[in-house]
mmCIF file of C-alpha atoms in Angstrom:
data_model
loop_
_atom_site.group_PDB
_atom_site.id
_atom_site.type_symbol
_atom_site.label_atom_id
_atom_site.label_comp_id
_atom_site.label_asym_id
_atom_site.label_seq_id
_atom_site.Cartn_x
_atom_site.Cartn_y
_atom_site.Cartn_z
ATOM 1 C CA MET H 1 37.439 12.120 87.123
ATOM 2 C CA GLY H 2 34.484 10.101 88.362
ATOM 3 C CA GLU H 3 33.486 7.032 86.074
ATOM 4 C CA SER H 4 29.768 8.699 86.499
ATOM 5 C CA GLU H 5 31.329 12.017 85.113
ATOM 6 C CA ALA H 6 33.174 10.736 82.086
ATOM 7 C CA LYS H 7 30.566 8.660 80.902
ATOM 8 C CA SER H 8 28.026 11.378 81.179
ATOM 9 C CA GLU H 9 31.593 13.587 79.246
ATOM 10 C CA THR H 10 31.619 10.446 76.692
ATOM 11 C CA SER H 11 27.769 9.949 76.225
ATOM 12 C CA LEU H 12 27.785 13.802 75.729
ATOM 13 C CA LYS H 13 30.315 13.708 73.120
ATOM 14 C CA ASP H 14 28.760 11.037 71.357
ATOM 15 C CA GLN H 15 25.225 12.512 71.315
ATOM 16 C CA GLY H 16 26.969 15.534 69.876
ATOM 17 C CA ASN H 17 28.582 13.424 67.328
ATOM 18 C CA GLU H 18 24.608 11.972 66.368
ATOM 19 C CA PHE H 19 23.682 15.720 66.201
ATOM 20 C CA PHE H 20 27.152 16.074 63.609
ATOM 21 C CA LYS H 21 26.313 13.629 61.649
ATOM 22 C CA ALA H 22 22.071 14.688 60.903
ATOM 23 C CA GLY H 23 23.130 17.823 60.329
ATOM 24 C CA ASN H 24 22.242 19.764 63.261
ATOM 25 C CA TYR H 25 25.712 21.382 63.994
ATOM 26 C CA LEU H 26 23.790 24.148 66.583
ATOM 27 C CA LYS H 27 22.894 20.762 68.820
ATOM 28 C CA ALA H 28 26.451 19.455 68.145
ATOM 29 C CA ALA H 29 27.932 22.310 69.392
ATOM 30 C CA ALA H 30 25.938 22.983 72.632
ATOM 31 C CA LEU H 31 26.426 18.920 73.535
ATOM 32 C CA TYR H 32 29.975 19.698 72.725
ATOM 33 C CA THR H 33 30.118 22.683 75.003
ATOM 34 C CA GLN H 34 28.460 20.660 77.915
ATOM 35 C CA ALA H 35 31.093 18.127 77.771
ATOM 36 C CA ILE H 36 33.336 20.691 77.560
ATOM 37 C CA LYS H 37 32.532 21.627 81.251
ATOM 38 C CA LYS H 38 32.790 18.463 82.412
ATOM 39 C CA ASP H 39 36.110 17.781 80.279
ATOM 40 C CA PRO H 40 37.973 20.947 79.499
ATOM 41 C CA SER H 41 41.264 19.393 79.119
ATOM 42 C CA ASN H 42 39.677 17.109 76.284
ATOM 43 C CA ALA H 43 41.504 17.895 72.849
ATOM 44 C CA THR H 44 38.371 15.471 70.997
ATOM 45 C CA LEU H 45 35.728 17.828 72.126
ATOM 46 C CA TYR H 46 37.313 21.473 71.033
ATOM 47 C CA SER H 47 37.990 19.967 67.912
ATOM 48 C CA ASN H 48 34.449 18.166 67.513
ATOM 49 C CA ARG H 49 33.316 22.081 68.342
ATOM 50 C CA ALA H 50 35.221 23.997 66.095
ATOM 51 C CA ALA H 51 33.956 21.582 63.224
ATOM 52 C CA ALA H 52 30.511 22.044 64.372
ATOM 53 C CA PHE H 53 30.615 26.160 64.458
ATOM 54 C CA LEU H 54 32.854 25.838 60.833
ATOM 55 C CA HIS H 55 29.807 24.587 59.589
ATOM 56 C CA LEU H 56 27.539 27.111 61.174
ATOM 57 C CA VAL H 57 29.891 30.148 59.570
ATOM 58 C CA LYS H 58 30.826 30.915 63.439
ATOM 59 C CA LEU H 59 34.669 31.377 62.340
ATOM 60 C CA SER H 60 35.938 32.967 65.171
ATOM 61 C CA LYS H 61 34.767 30.710 67.740
ATOM 62 C CA ALA H 62 35.855 27.920 65.409
ATOM 63 C CA ILE H 63 39.250 29.155 65.301
ATOM 64 C CA ALA H 64 39.640 29.743 69.018
ATOM 65 C CA ASP H 65 38.544 25.705 68.968
ATOM 66 C CA ALA H 66 41.093 25.086 66.865
ATOM 67 C CA GLU H 67 43.891 26.848 68.808
ATOM 68 C CA MET H 68 42.696 25.169 72.330
ATOM 69 C CA THR H 69 42.959 22.066 70.828
ATOM 70 C CA ILE H 70 46.422 22.637 69.458
ATOM 71 C CA ASN H 71 46.981 23.964 72.814
ATOM 72 C CA LEU H 72 46.162 20.587 74.642
ATOM 73 C CA LYS H 73 47.586 18.176 72.400
ATOM 74 C CA PRO H 74 50.409 20.146 70.023
ATOM 75 C CA GLU H 75 51.448 16.532 68.131
ATOM 76 C CA TRP H 76 47.994 15.977 67.007
ATOM 77 C CA GLU H 77 47.266 16.684 63.651
ATOM 78 C CA LYS H 78 43.620 16.943 63.900
ATOM 79 C CA GLY H 79 43.693 20.574 65.661
ATOM 80 C CA TYR H 80 45.820 21.615 62.416
ATOM 81 C CA PHE H 81 43.508 20.265 60.012
ATOM 82 C CA ARG H 82 40.893 21.752 61.534
ATOM 83 C CA LYS H 83 42.362 25.085 61.744
ATOM 84 C CA GLY H 84 43.497 24.830 58.372
ATOM 85 C CA CYS H 85 39.780 24.137 57.361
ATOM 86 C CA ILE H 86 38.714 27.254 58.871
ATOM 87 C CA LEU H 87 41.701 29.557 58.043
ATOM 88 C CA GLU H 88 40.452 28.053 54.249
ATOM 89 C CA ALA H 89 36.541 29.533 54.954
ATOM 90 C CA MET H 90 38.212 32.581 56.226
ATOM 91 C CA GLU H 91 39.769 33.494 52.784
ATOM 92 C CA ARG H 92 43.526 33.383 54.450
ATOM 93 C CA TYR H 93 44.517 30.684 51.963
ATOM 94 C CA GLU H 94 48.434 31.506 52.735
ATOM 95 C CA ASP H 95 48.067 30.470 56.578
ATOM 96 C CA ALA H 96 45.433 27.476 56.037
ATOM 97 C CA LEU H 97 48.252 25.948 53.883
ATOM 98 C CA ALA H 98 50.948 26.536 56.648
ATOM 99 C CA ALA H 99 47.884 24.491 58.807
ATOM 100 C CA PHE H 100 48.033 21.777 56.802
ATOM 101 C CA GLN H 101 51.619 21.490 56.137
ATOM 102 C CA ILE H 102 52.497 21.433 60.364
ATOM 103 C CA ALA H 103 49.377 18.663 59.815
ATOM 104 C CA SER H 104 51.135 16.837 57.101
ATOM 105 C CA LYS H 105 54.361 16.706 59.615
ATOM 106 C CA TYR H 106 52.547 15.074 62.091
ATOM 107 C CA ASN H 107 50.413 12.760 59.852
ATOM 108 C CA PRO H 108 52.225 12.588 56.086
ATOM 109 C CA GLN H 109 49.613 9.398 55.273
ATOM 110 C CA SER H 110 47.300 11.327 55.065
ATOM 111 C CA SER H 111 45.432 12.003 52.036
ATOM 112 C CA GLU H 112 42.905 14.395 53.506
ATOM 113 C CA VAL H 113 45.710 16.684 54.083
ATOM 114 C CA SER H 114 47.557 16.019 50.923
ATOM 115 C CA LYS H 115 44.568 17.479 49.138
ATOM 116 C CA LYS H 116 44.556 20.043 51.097
ATOM 117 C CA ILE H 117 47.492 21.284 50.724
ATOM 118 C CA LYS H 118 47.586 20.823 46.512
ATOM 119 C CA ILE H 119 44.296 22.893 46.395
ATOM 120 C CA LEU H 120 45.651 25.742 48.836
ATOM 121 C CA THR H 121 48.783 25.732 47.533
ATOM 122 C CA GLN H 122 46.597 26.134 44.342
ATOM 123 C CA LEU H 123 44.134 28.554 46.219
ATOM 124 C CA ALA H 124 47.288 30.859 47.610
ATOM 125 C CA LYS H 125 48.766 31.429 44.320
ATOM 126 C CA ASP H 126 45.444 32.315 42.441
ATOM 127 C CA LYS H 127 44.793 34.916 45.362
ATOM 128 C CA LYS H 128 48.158 36.613 44.809
ATOM 129 C CA ARG H 129 47.765 36.791 41.235
ATOM 130 C CA THR H 130 44.382 38.091 42.046
ATOM 131 C CA GLU H 131 46.031 40.954 44.033
ATOM 132 C CA GLU H 132 48.416 41.958 41.761
ATOM 133 C CA LEU H 133 46.029 41.864 38.812
ATOM 134 C CA GLU H 134 43.809 44.248 41.242
ATOM 135 C CA ASN H 135 46.633 46.167 41.864
ATOM 136 C CA MET H 136 47.897 46.365 38.308
ATOM 137 C CA ARG H 137 44.070 47.750 37.178
ATOM 138 C CA SER H 138 44.198 50.137 39.765
ATOM 139 C CA ASN H 139 47.508 51.503 38.746
ATOM 140 C CA VAL H 140 46.120 51.770 35.260
ATOM 141 C CA ASP H 141 42.688 53.633 36.205
ATOM 142 C CA MET H 142 44.956 56.177 38.322
ATOM 143 C CA ALA H 143 46.846 56.489 35.450
ATOM 144 C CA LYS H 144 43.950 57.142 33.200
ATOM 145 C CA HIS H 145 42.531 59.595 36.023
ATOM 146 C CA PHE H 146 45.972 61.708 35.889
ATOM 147 C CA ASP H 147 45.603 61.598 32.095
ATOM 148 C CA ALA H 148 42.206 63.489 32.125
ATOM 149 C CA LEU H 149 43.361 65.737 34.776
ATOM 150 C CA LYS H 150 46.608 66.640 33.139
ATOM 151 C CA SER H 151 43.916 67.410 30.219
ATOM 152 C CA GLU H 152 41.431 69.522 32.208
ATOM 153 C CA LEU H 153 44.629 71.606 33.746
ATOM 154 C CA VAL H 154 45.977 72.269 30.065
ATOM 155 C CA CYS H 155 43.111 73.441 29.277
ATOM 156 C CA VAL H 156 42.464 75.296 32.013
ATOM 157 C CA PHE H 157 45.537 77.099 31.499
ATOM 158 C CA CYS H 158 44.917 77.876 27.658
ATOM 159 C CA ILE H 159 41.862 80.039 28.898
ATOM 160 C CA TYR H 160 43.601 81.931 31.439
ATOM 161 C CA PHE H 161 47.315 82.495 29.954
#
């Protein structure tokens, strides 16, 4: 890649970062996309665009970019961190927790990752408990419905016999 092309890609990334900081995630994502076209093997660009897509709640695009970040730079904690944040937004807490645990493996000193692991551990437990309670409630509702049907059948049986 020539020096002017590299500057162009870096310039696009820097402009994207400025728009991101200003909260203009759509413009930031567009600039990161342009930069990716110039340097499709740059994991940072995919990571940045994943963050922009996350803010835009374009979660399928965000997760694809997080996966690309990981594919391009598998030992970089940021890709797993991005993936974890996106999975958290999708309410896939156990998957998010797994992603944050991998991020922690590559950067055990990260307090940000440690906080996410603590939060996601609790969210995963809460979600599982909520699902268990909903299943129990559903079983109780079915039992009540069954009891009502039994009463109706007894009445029908009494009428005809």
